[in-house]
């Protein structure tokens, strides 16, 4: 994560050496004797696969919303999607077999299609902005910033609505899928981009569908089920003590003492964050903890001591002219510093590697005889993958006409939903979006970093400043959504093309399953968000679902049209300092040797606790400590089962959200409030 692997390192030609494959030749669907049979692309997409994808899409959207509305850190769930897809279909086929019914074999291609559908579905829970730009428009966020805050107008409010959210996601979410389809051969075969998450998922799926991997898969599924049950029942147990309000229960347990508890340093017994700590790399978890120590351990106590001098001492806890303003804008500075640095770096790498590849291909040999048996076998396997990947073509005219048609519909529709964002501004977005989608997809293939939110923030600033004070906030936030949706779905599609390439799945089945998964997400993501919105106090500082990025995104839009004049004293200097720190730290990560850079923190991860608090950093650090000790005791076991344990912890806690929300909707409150305070003698 964060390391750049150079593309084009091997000088091999793929497609020019391959003969054209006739789509109507059924013999091409059959492998050589002793090899697996590869089903036609239409048979890779099954009804049972789509049903499982929808069920998992609901679960993963719920999990993604919960993470979005609490801490904003979304771990990669691709592997979990592949694992759970295998578990559900295998369980179904085993059940039907025991009843004596005939079932179709479960292939790795079908497993890949399920994973692709699920990723496309829950990806919209992130890129749809339900915890960021879309929620930034609502009245609660407007009031939290302050009705008299300069640039924060009552006219720039649009409360969440199920129909308009579905409509918006439908008109913007499909364009990214059509924007880069013609470049799939370039990205996967010519550039040979690694797409680390997609490659890891493909390796997992391949291992499931071998005789040696089936036993491990069964144990992983059993492990996942065990920890899912533990997480679910623990979350249920915690609910009984959580009372009414935001200060009761295990979520507010002063495990490190009351003094540290006041500065948000406590362990809140959250299976979700512990699971995130098990999935996220050690450096991410340590970066989050370091950010918590710097902000809540030193910086905010230091700024608080200057209350009455740097800012009025009698301000409310959520007033942007006080300490709250420092928290939000310093976090924004770290995010922008990290995001802009990586954006410029990815663009530079893209340009450099494109020039290098185009120069190198002129001198490539047409053919090279290889006599080594292992090398020959590898080349034959690669040729087979190339043939399967290139067989079911997606015509250029189809992709181009799809993009133009959807762009026309979107250009006409978005101004109806968001009047300040005029049609010509939407059209400009769609003209430049494919170039940005290419940069993001290329960067994701190199580094596994999807910088969709960074591209969205750039669109936010540009369009907010273009529209100005009369509607610039809504226009900027809506433009952010357009950009994020296109570049995020394009990167997800290319990553799934890589997974499909390695699992011998048809590119056409990948594209169709992405379309189906995106359509599912356009319905499921708003519906699952509406569950949270109806049941919980979303966005309130005293709620477990603080929606931290809602305020940050609205403040960014206001900054785009108003400037920095209203910030509290020395806030701008602190912002510039931390922006420079983010750039410098990223530069050090790139120029130092890997043995050193692996210990340098990631500014983007450090920024999250600056605003939210330190409690979730403690949980994630507990997860990373468990994984670290596990790796030292038994590395192989940790590699095999840590993902299953993490997925179980996250999924179990996520599933409990459904009955918890139902209880909240019916106004059934927890019976006990477990509260901690100083003893009477203190």
Coordinates of N, CA and C in Angstrom, one line a residue, residues 91-275:
X91 N -22.4 -23.5 0.2 CA -23.4 -23.9 1.1 C -24.7 -24.3 0.4
X92 N -25.1 -23.5 -0.6 CA -26.3 -23.7 -1.3 C -26.2 -25.0 -2.1
X93 N -25.1 -25.2 -2.8 CA -25.0 -26.4 -3.7 C -24.9 -27.6 -2.8
X94 N -24.2 -27.5 -1.6 CA -24.1 -28.7 -0.7 C -25.5 -29.0 -0.2
X95 N -26.3 -28.0 0.1 CA -27.7 -28.3 0.6 C -28.5 -28.9 -0.4
X96 N -28.5 -28.5 -1.7 CA -29.3 -29.1 -2.7 C -28.8 -30.5 -3.0
X97 N -27.5 -30.7 -3.0 CA -27.0 -32.0 -3.2 C -27.5 -33.0 -2.2
X98 N -27.6 -32.6 -1.0 CA -28.1 -33.5 0.1 C -29.6 -33.9 -0.1
X99 N -30.3 -32.9 -0.8 CA -31.7 -33.2 -1.1 C -31.8 -34.1 -2.4
X100 N -30.7 -34.4 -3.0 CA -30.7 -35.3 -4.2 C -31.0 -34.5 -5.5
X101 N -30.9 -33.2 -5.4 CA -31.1 -32.4 -6.6 C -29.8 -32.1 -7.4
X102 N -29.9 -32.0 -8.7 CA -28.8 -31.8 -9.5 C -28.4 -30.3 -9.5
X103 N -27.2 -29.9 -9.4 CA -26.7 -28.5 -9.4 C -25.6 -28.4 -10.3
X104 N -25.5 -27.1 -10.9 CA -24.4 -26.8 -11.8 C -23.1 -26.7 -10.9
X105 N -22.0 -27.1 -11.5 CA -20.7 -26.9 -10.7 C -20.5 -25.4 -10.5
X106 N -19.9 -25.1 -9.3 CA -19.5 -23.7 -9.0 C -18.1 -23.5 -9.5
X107 N -17.9 -22.6 -10.4 CA -16.6 -22.4 -11.0 C -16.0 -21.1 -10.5
X108 N -14.7 -21.0 -10.7 CA -14.0 -19.8 -10.3 C -14.5 -18.6 -11.1
X109 N -15.0 -18.8 -12.3 CA -15.5 -17.7 -13.1 C -16.8 -17.1 -12.4
X110 N -17.6 -18.0 -12.0 CA -18.9 -17.6 -11.3 C -18.5 -16.9 -10.0
X111 N -17.5 -17.4 -9.3 CA -17.0 -16.8 -8.0 C -16.5 -15.4 -8.3
X112 N -15.8 -15.2 -9.4 CA -15.3 -13.9 -9.8 C -16.4 -12.9 -10.1
X113 N -17.4 -13.4 -10.8 CA -18.6 -12.5 -11.2 C -19.3 -12.1 -9.9
X114 N -19.4 -12.9 -8.9 CA -20.1 -12.5 -7.6 C -19.3 -11.5 -7.0
X115 N -17.9 -11.7 -6.9 CA -17.1 -10.7 -6.2 C -17.2 -9.4 -7.0
X116 N -17.2 -9.4 -8.3 CA -17.3 -8.1 -9.1 C -18.6 -7.4 -8.8
X117 N -19.7 -8.1 -8.8 CA -21.0 -7.5 -8.5 C -21.0 -6.9 -7.1
X118 N -20.5 -7.6 -6.1 CA -20.5 -7.1 -4.7 C -19.7 -5.8 -4.6
X119 N -18.5 -5.8 -5.2 CA -17.6 -4.7 -5.1 C -18.2 -3.5 -5.8
X120 N -18.8 -3.7 -7.0 CA -19.5 -2.6 -7.7 C -20.6 -2.0 -6.9
X121 N -21.4 -2.9 -6.2 CA -22.5 -2.5 -5.4 C -22.1 -1.7 -4.1
X122 N -21.2 -2.2 -3.3 CA -20.8 -1.5 -2.1 C -19.9 -0.3 -2.4
X123 N -19.2 -0.3 -3.6 CA -18.4 0.8 -4.0 C -19.3 2.1 -4.1
X124 N -20.5 2.0 -4.4 CA -21.4 3.1 -4.5 C -21.8 3.7 -3.1
X125 N -21.7 2.8 -2.1 CA -21.9 3.4 -0.7 C -20.8 4.3 -0.3
X126 N -19.6 4.2 -1.0 CA -18.5 5.1 -0.8 C -18.6 6.3 -1.7
X127 N -18.5 6.0 -3.1 CA -18.4 7.0 -4.1 C -19.8 7.8 -4.2
X128 N -20.9 7.2 -3.7 CA -22.1 7.9 -3.7 C -22.2 9.1 -2.7
X129 N -21.2 9.2 -1.8 CA -21.1 10.4 -1.0 C -22.1 10.4 0.2
X130 N -22.6 9.2 0.6 CA -23.6 9.2 1.6 C -23.0 9.6 3.0
X131 N -21.7 9.6 3.1 CA -21.1 10.1 4.3 C -20.3 11.3 4.1
X132 N -20.3 11.9 2.9 CA -19.4 13.0 2.6 C -20.2 14.1 1.9
X133 N -20.0 14.2 0.6 CA -20.5 15.4 -0.1 C -22.1 15.4 -0.1
X134 N -22.8 14.3 -0.2 CA -24.2 14.3 -0.3 C -24.8 14.7 1.1
X135 N -24.2 14.2 2.2 CA -24.6 14.6 3.5 C -24.2 16.0 3.9
X136 N -23.2 16.6 3.2 CA -22.8 18.0 3.4 C -23.9 19.0 3.1
X137 N -24.8 18.5 2.3 CA -25.9 19.5 1.8 C -27.0 19.6 2.8
X138 N -27.1 18.7 3.8 CA -28.3 18.7 4.6 C -28.4 19.8 5.6
X139 N -29.6 20.0 6.2 CA -29.8 21.2 7.1 C -29.0 21.0 8.4
X140 N -28.8 19.8 8.9 CA -28.1 19.6 10.1 C -26.7 20.0 10.0
X141 N -26.0 19.7 8.9 CA -24.6 20.1 8.7 C -24.6 21.6 8.6
X142 N -25.5 22.2 7.9 CA -25.6 23.7 7.8 C -25.7 24.4 9.1
X143 N -26.5 23.8 10.0 CA -26.7 24.4 11.4 C -25.5 24.1 12.2
X144 N -24.8 23.0 12.1 CA -23.6 22.7 12.9 C -22.5 23.7 12.6
X145 N -22.4 24.1 11.3 CA -21.3 25.0 11.0 C -21.7 26.4 11.5
X146 N -23.0 26.7 11.5 CA -23.4 28.0 12.1 C -24.2 28.8 11.0
X147 N -25.4 29.2 11.4 CA -26.3 29.9 10.5 C -25.7 31.3 10.1
X148 N -24.9 31.9 11.0 CA -24.3 33.2 10.7 C -22.9 33.1 10.2
X149 N -22.4 31.9 9.9 CA -21.1 31.7 9.4 C -21.0 32.2 8.0
X150 N -20.0 33.1 7.7 CA -19.9 33.6 6.3 C -19.8 32.6 5.3
X151 N -20.6 32.7 4.2 CA -20.6 31.8 3.1 C -21.5 30.6 3.3
X152 N -22.0 30.4 4.6 CA -22.9 29.3 4.9 C -24.4 29.7 4.8
X153 N -25.0 29.6 3.6 CA -26.3 30.1 3.3 C -27.4 29.0 3.5
X154 N -28.5 29.5 4.0 CA -29.7 28.6 4.2 C -30.2 28.1 2.8
X155 N -30.0 28.9 1.7 CA -30.4 28.5 0.4 C -29.6 27.3 -0.1
X156 N -28.4 27.1 0.4 CA -27.5 26.0 0.0 C -27.8 24.7 0.9
X157 N -29.0 24.3 1.0 CA -29.4 23.2 1.8 C -30.3 22.2 0.9
X158 N -29.9 21.0 0.9 CA -30.8 19.9 0.2 C -30.7 18.7 1.1
X159 N -31.8 18.5 1.8 CA -31.9 17.3 2.7 C -31.9 16.0 2.0
X160 N -31.4 14.9 2.6 CA -31.5 13.6 1.9 C -32.9 13.2 1.6
X161 N -33.1 12.7 0.4 CA -34.4 12.1 0.0 C -34.1 10.9 -0.8
X162 N -34.9 9.8 -0.6 CA -34.6 8.5 -1.2 C -34.7 8.6 -2.7
X163 N -35.7 9.3 -3.2 CA -35.9 9.3 -4.7 C -34.8 10.1 -5.4
X164 N -34.4 11.3 -4.9 CA -33.4 12.1 -5.6 C -32.0 11.4 -5.5
X165 N -31.8 10.8 -4.3 CA -30.5 10.1 -4.2 C -30.3 9.0 -5.1
X166 N -31.4 8.2 -5.3 CA -31.4 7.1 -6.3 C -31.2 7.6 -7.7
X167 N -32.0 8.7 -8.0 CA -31.9 9.3 -9.3 C -30.5 9.8 -9.6
X168 N -29.8 10.5 -8.7 CA -28.5 11.0 -8.9 C -27.5 9.9 -9.1
X169 N -27.6 8.8 -8.2 CA -26.6 7.7 -8.4 C -26.8 7.0 -9.7
X170 N -28.0 6.9 -10.2 CA -28.3 6.2 -11.5 C -27.7 7.0 -12.6
X171 N -27.8 8.4 -12.6 CA -27.3 9.1 -13.8 C -25.8 9.4 -13.8
X172 N -25.1 9.2 -12.6 CA -23.7 9.4 -12.6 C -22.8 8.2 -12.5
X173 N -23.4 7.1 -12.1 CA -22.6 5.9 -11.7 C -22.1 5.0 -12.8
X174 N -22.8 5.1 -13.9 CA -22.5 4.2 -15.0 C -21.5 4.7 -16.0
X175 N -21.2 6.1 -16.0 CA -20.3 6.6 -17.0 C -18.9 6.2 -16.8
X176 N -18.5 6.0 -15.6 CA -17.1 5.5 -15.4 C -16.9 4.2 -16.0
X177 N -17.9 3.3 -16.1 CA -17.7 2.0 -16.6 C -17.5 2.0 -18.1
X178 N -18.0 3.0 -18.8 CA -17.9 3.1 -20.2 C -16.6 4.0 -20.6
X179 N -16.1 4.7 -19.7 CA -15.1 5.7 -20.0 C -13.7 5.0 -20.4
X180 N -13.4 3.9 -19.8 CA -12.1 3.3 -20.0 C -12.2 1.9 -20.6
X181 N -13.4 1.4 -21.0 CA -13.5 0.0 -21.5 C -12.5 -0.2 -22.7
X182 N -12.4 0.8 -23.7 CA -11.5 0.6 -24.8 C -10.0 0.4 -24.4
X183 N -9.7 0.8 -23.2 CA -8.3 0.8 -22.8 C -8.0 -0.4 -21.9
X184 N -8.9 -1.4 -21.8 CA -8.7 -2.5 -20.9 C -7.4 -3.3 -21.3
X185 N -7.2 -3.5 -22.7 CA -6.0 -4.3 -23.1 C -4.8 -3.5 -22.8
X186 N -4.8 -2.2 -22.9 CA -3.6 -1.4 -22.6 C -3.3 -1.5 -21.2
X187 N -4.3 -1.4 -20.3 CA -4.0 -1.3 -18.8 C -3.6 -2.7 -18.3
X188 N -4.2 -3.8 -18.8 CA -4.0 -5.1 -18.2 C -2.9 -5.8 -18.9
X189 N -2.8 -5.8 -20.2 CA -1.9 -6.6 -21.0 C -0.6 -5.8 -21.4
X190 N -0.8 -4.6 -21.9 CA 0.4 -3.8 -22.4 C 1.2 -3.2 -21.2
X191 N 0.4 -2.5 -20.3 CA 1.1 -1.9 -19.2 C 1.4 -2.9 -18.1
X192 N 0.7 -4.0 -18.1 CA 0.8 -5.1 -17.1 C 0.7 -4.5 -15.7
X193 N -0.3 -3.7 -15.4 CA -0.5 -3.1 -14.1 C -0.8 -4.2 -13.1
X194 N -0.4 -4.1 -11.9 CA -0.5 -5.2 -10.9 C -1.9 -5.2 -10.2
X195 N -2.5 -4.0 -10.0 CA -3.7 -3.9 -9.2 C -3.7 -4.9 -8.0
X196 N -2.9 -4.5 -7.0 CA -2.6 -5.5 -5.9 C -3.9 -6.1 -5.3
X197 N -4.9 -5.3 -5.0 CA -6.1 -5.9 -4.4 C -6.8 -6.9 -5.3
X198 N -6.9 -6.5 -6.6 CA -7.5 -7.4 -7.6 C -6.7 -8.7 -7.8
X199 N -5.3 -8.6 -7.8 CA -4.5 -9.8 -7.9 C -4.6 -10.7 -6.7
X200 N -4.7 -10.1 -5.5 CA -4.8 -10.9 -4.3 C -6.1 -11.6 -4.3
X201 N -7.2 -10.9 -4.7 CA -8.5 -11.6 -4.8 C -8.5 -12.7 -5.8
X202 N -7.9 -12.5 -6.9 CA -7.8 -13.6 -7.9 C -7.1 -14.8 -7.4
X203 N -6.0 -14.6 -6.7 CA -5.2 -15.7 -6.1 C -6.1 -16.4 -5.1
X204 N -6.8 -15.7 -4.3 CA -7.7 -16.4 -3.3 C -8.8 -17.2 -4.0
X205 N -9.4 -16.6 -5.0 CA -10.5 -17.4 -5.7 C -9.9 -18.6 -6.4
X206 N -8.7 -18.4 -7.1 CA -8.0 -19.6 -7.7 C -7.7 -20.7 -6.7
X207 N -7.3 -20.3 -5.5 CA -7.0 -21.3 -4.5 C -8.2 -22.1 -4.0
X208 N -9.4 -21.4 -4.0 CA -10.7 -22.0 -3.6 C -11.0 -23.2 -4.5
X209 N -10.7 -23.0 -5.8 CA -11.2 -23.9 -6.8 C -10.2 -24.9 -7.3
X210 N -9.3 -25.3 -6.3 CA -8.4 -26.4 -6.5 C -8.6 -27.4 -5.4
X211 N -8.1 -28.6 -5.6 CA -8.3 -29.6 -4.6 C -7.6 -29.3 -3.4
X212 N -6.4 -28.7 -3.5 CA -5.6 -28.3 -2.3 C -6.1 -27.1 -1.6
X213 N -6.8 -26.2 -2.4 CA -7.3 -25.0 -1.7 C -8.7 -25.2 -1.1
X214 N -9.4 -26.2 -1.5 CA -10.8 -26.4 -1.0 C -10.8 -26.6 0.5
X215 N -9.8 -27.3 1.0 CA -9.8 -27.6 2.5 C -9.5 -26.3 3.3
X216 N -8.5 -25.5 2.7 CA -8.2 -24.2 3.4 C -9.4 -23.3 3.3
X217 N -10.1 -23.3 2.2 CA -11.3 -22.4 2.1 C -12.4 -22.8 3.1
X218 N -12.6 -24.1 3.3 CA -13.6 -24.6 4.2 C -13.2 -24.1 5.6
X219 N -11.9 -24.2 6.0 CA -11.5 -23.7 7.3 C -11.6 -22.2 7.5
X220 N -11.3 -21.5 6.4 CA -11.5 -20.0 6.4 C -12.9 -19.6 6.6
X221 N -13.8 -20.3 5.9 CA -15.2 -20.0 6.0 C -15.7 -20.3 7.5
X222 N -15.3 -21.4 8.0 CA -15.6 -21.8 9.4 C -15.1 -20.8 10.4
X223 N -13.9 -20.3 10.1 CA -13.3 -19.2 11.0 C -14.1 -18.0 10.9
X224 N -14.5 -17.6 9.7 CA -15.3 -16.4 9.5 C -16.6 -16.5 10.2
X225 N -17.3 -17.6 10.1 CA -18.6 -17.8 10.7 C -18.5 -17.7 12.3
X226 N -17.4 -18.3 12.8 CA -17.2 -18.3 14.2 C -17.1 -16.8 14.8
X227 N -16.2 -16.0 14.1 CA -16.0 -14.7 14.6 C -17.1 -13.7 14.2
X228 N -17.9 -14.0 13.2 CA -19.1 -13.3 12.9 C -20.1 -13.5 14.0
X229 N -20.2 -14.7 14.5 CA -21.2 -14.9 15.6 C -20.7 -14.2 16.9
X230 N -19.5 -14.3 17.2 CA -18.9 -13.7 18.4 C -19.2 -12.2 18.3
X231 N -18.9 -11.6 17.1 CA -19.0 -10.1 17.0 C -20.5 -9.7 17.1
X232 N -21.4 -10.5 16.5 CA -22.8 -10.2 16.5 C -23.3 -10.2 17.9
X233 N -23.0 -11.3 18.7 CA -23.6 -11.4 20.0 C -22.9 -10.4 21.0
X234 N -21.7 -10.1 20.7 CA -21.0 -9.0 21.6 C -21.7 -7.7 21.3
X235 N -21.9 -7.3 20.1 CA -22.6 -6.1 19.8 C -24.0 -6.0 20.4
X236 N -24.7 -7.2 20.4 CA -26.0 -7.3 21.0 C -25.9 -7.1 22.5
X237 N -24.9 -7.7 23.1 CA -24.7 -7.6 24.6 C -24.4 -6.1 24.9
X238 N -23.5 -5.4 24.1 CA -23.2 -4.0 24.4 C -24.4 -3.1 24.4
X239 N -25.4 -3.5 23.5 CA -26.5 -2.6 23.3 C -27.3 -2.5 24.6
X240 N -27.4 -3.5 25.4 CA -28.2 -3.5 26.6 C -27.7 -2.5 27.6
X241 N -26.4 -2.1 27.5 CA -25.8 -1.1 28.5 C -25.6 0.3 27.9
X242 N -26.1 0.5 26.7 CA -25.8 1.7 26.0 C -26.7 2.9 26.3
X243 N -27.9 2.6 27.0 CA -28.8 3.6 27.5 C -29.3 4.6 26.4
X244 N -29.6 5.8 26.8 CA -30.1 6.8 25.9 C -29.1 7.9 25.9
X245 N -28.7 8.4 24.8 CA -27.7 9.5 24.7 C -26.3 8.9 24.3
X246 N -25.3 9.7 24.3 CA -24.0 9.3 23.8 C -23.0 9.1 24.8
X247 N -23.3 8.9 26.1 CA -22.2 8.8 27.1 C -22.4 7.5 27.9
X248 N -23.1 6.5 27.5 CA -23.3 5.3 28.2 C -22.7 4.1 27.5
X249 N -22.5 3.0 28.3 CA -22.1 1.8 27.7 C -20.6 1.6 27.4
X250 N -20.3 0.4 26.8 CA -18.9 0.0 26.6 C -18.3 1.0 25.5
X251 N -19.1 1.6 24.7 CA -18.6 2.6 23.7 C -18.0 3.8 24.4
X252 N -18.2 4.0 25.7 CA -17.7 5.1 26.4 C -17.0 4.6 27.7
X253 N -16.3 3.5 27.6 CA -15.6 2.9 28.7 C -14.2 3.6 28.9
X254 N -14.0 4.2 30.1 CA -12.7 4.9 30.3 C -11.6 3.9 30.7
X255 N -11.3 3.1 29.7 CA -10.3 2.0 30.0 C -8.9 2.4 30.3
X256 N -8.6 3.7 29.9 CA -7.2 4.2 30.2 C -7.2 5.3 31.2
X257 N -8.4 5.4 31.9 CA -8.5 6.4 33.0 C -9.3 7.6 32.5
X258 N -9.9 8.3 33.5 CA -10.8 9.4 33.1 C -10.1 10.6 32.5
X259 N -8.8 10.8 32.9 CA -8.1 12.0 32.3 C -7.9 11.8 30.8
X260 N -7.5 10.6 30.4 CA -7.3 10.3 29.0 C -8.6 10.2 28.3
X261 N -9.6 9.7 29.0 CA -11.0 9.6 28.4 C -11.5 11.0 27.9
X262 N -11.2 12.0 28.7 CA -11.6 13.4 28.3 C -11.0 13.8 27.0
X263 N -9.8 13.3 26.7 CA -9.1 13.6 25.4 C -9.3 12.5 24.4
X264 N -10.4 11.7 24.6 CA -10.9 10.6 23.7 C -9.9 9.4 23.6
X265 N -9.0 9.3 24.5 CA -8.2 8.1 24.5 C -8.8 7.0 25.4
X266 N -9.5 6.1 24.7 CA -10.1 4.9 25.4 C -10.4 3.8 24.4
X267 N -10.5 2.6 24.9 CA -10.8 1.5 24.1 C -12.3 1.2 24.2
X268 N -13.0 1.3 23.0 CA -14.4 1.2 23.0 C -15.0 -0.1 22.6
X269 N -14.2 -1.2 22.6 CA -14.6 -2.5 22.4 C -15.4 -2.7 21.1
X270 N -14.9 -2.1 20.0 CA -15.6 -2.2 18.8 C -15.1 -3.3 17.9
X271 N -15.8 -4.3 17.6 CA -15.3 -5.4 16.7 C -15.0 -4.8 15.3
X272 N -15.7 -3.8 14.8 CA -15.5 -3.3 13.5 C -14.1 -2.7 13.4
X273 N -13.7 -1.9 14.3 CA -12.4 -1.2 14.2 C -11.3 -2.2 14.5
X274 N -11.5 -3.1 15.4 CA -10.5 -4.2 15.6 C -10.3 -4.9 14.3
X275 N -11.4 -5.3 13.6 CA -11.3 -5.9 12.3 C -10.6 -5.1 11.3

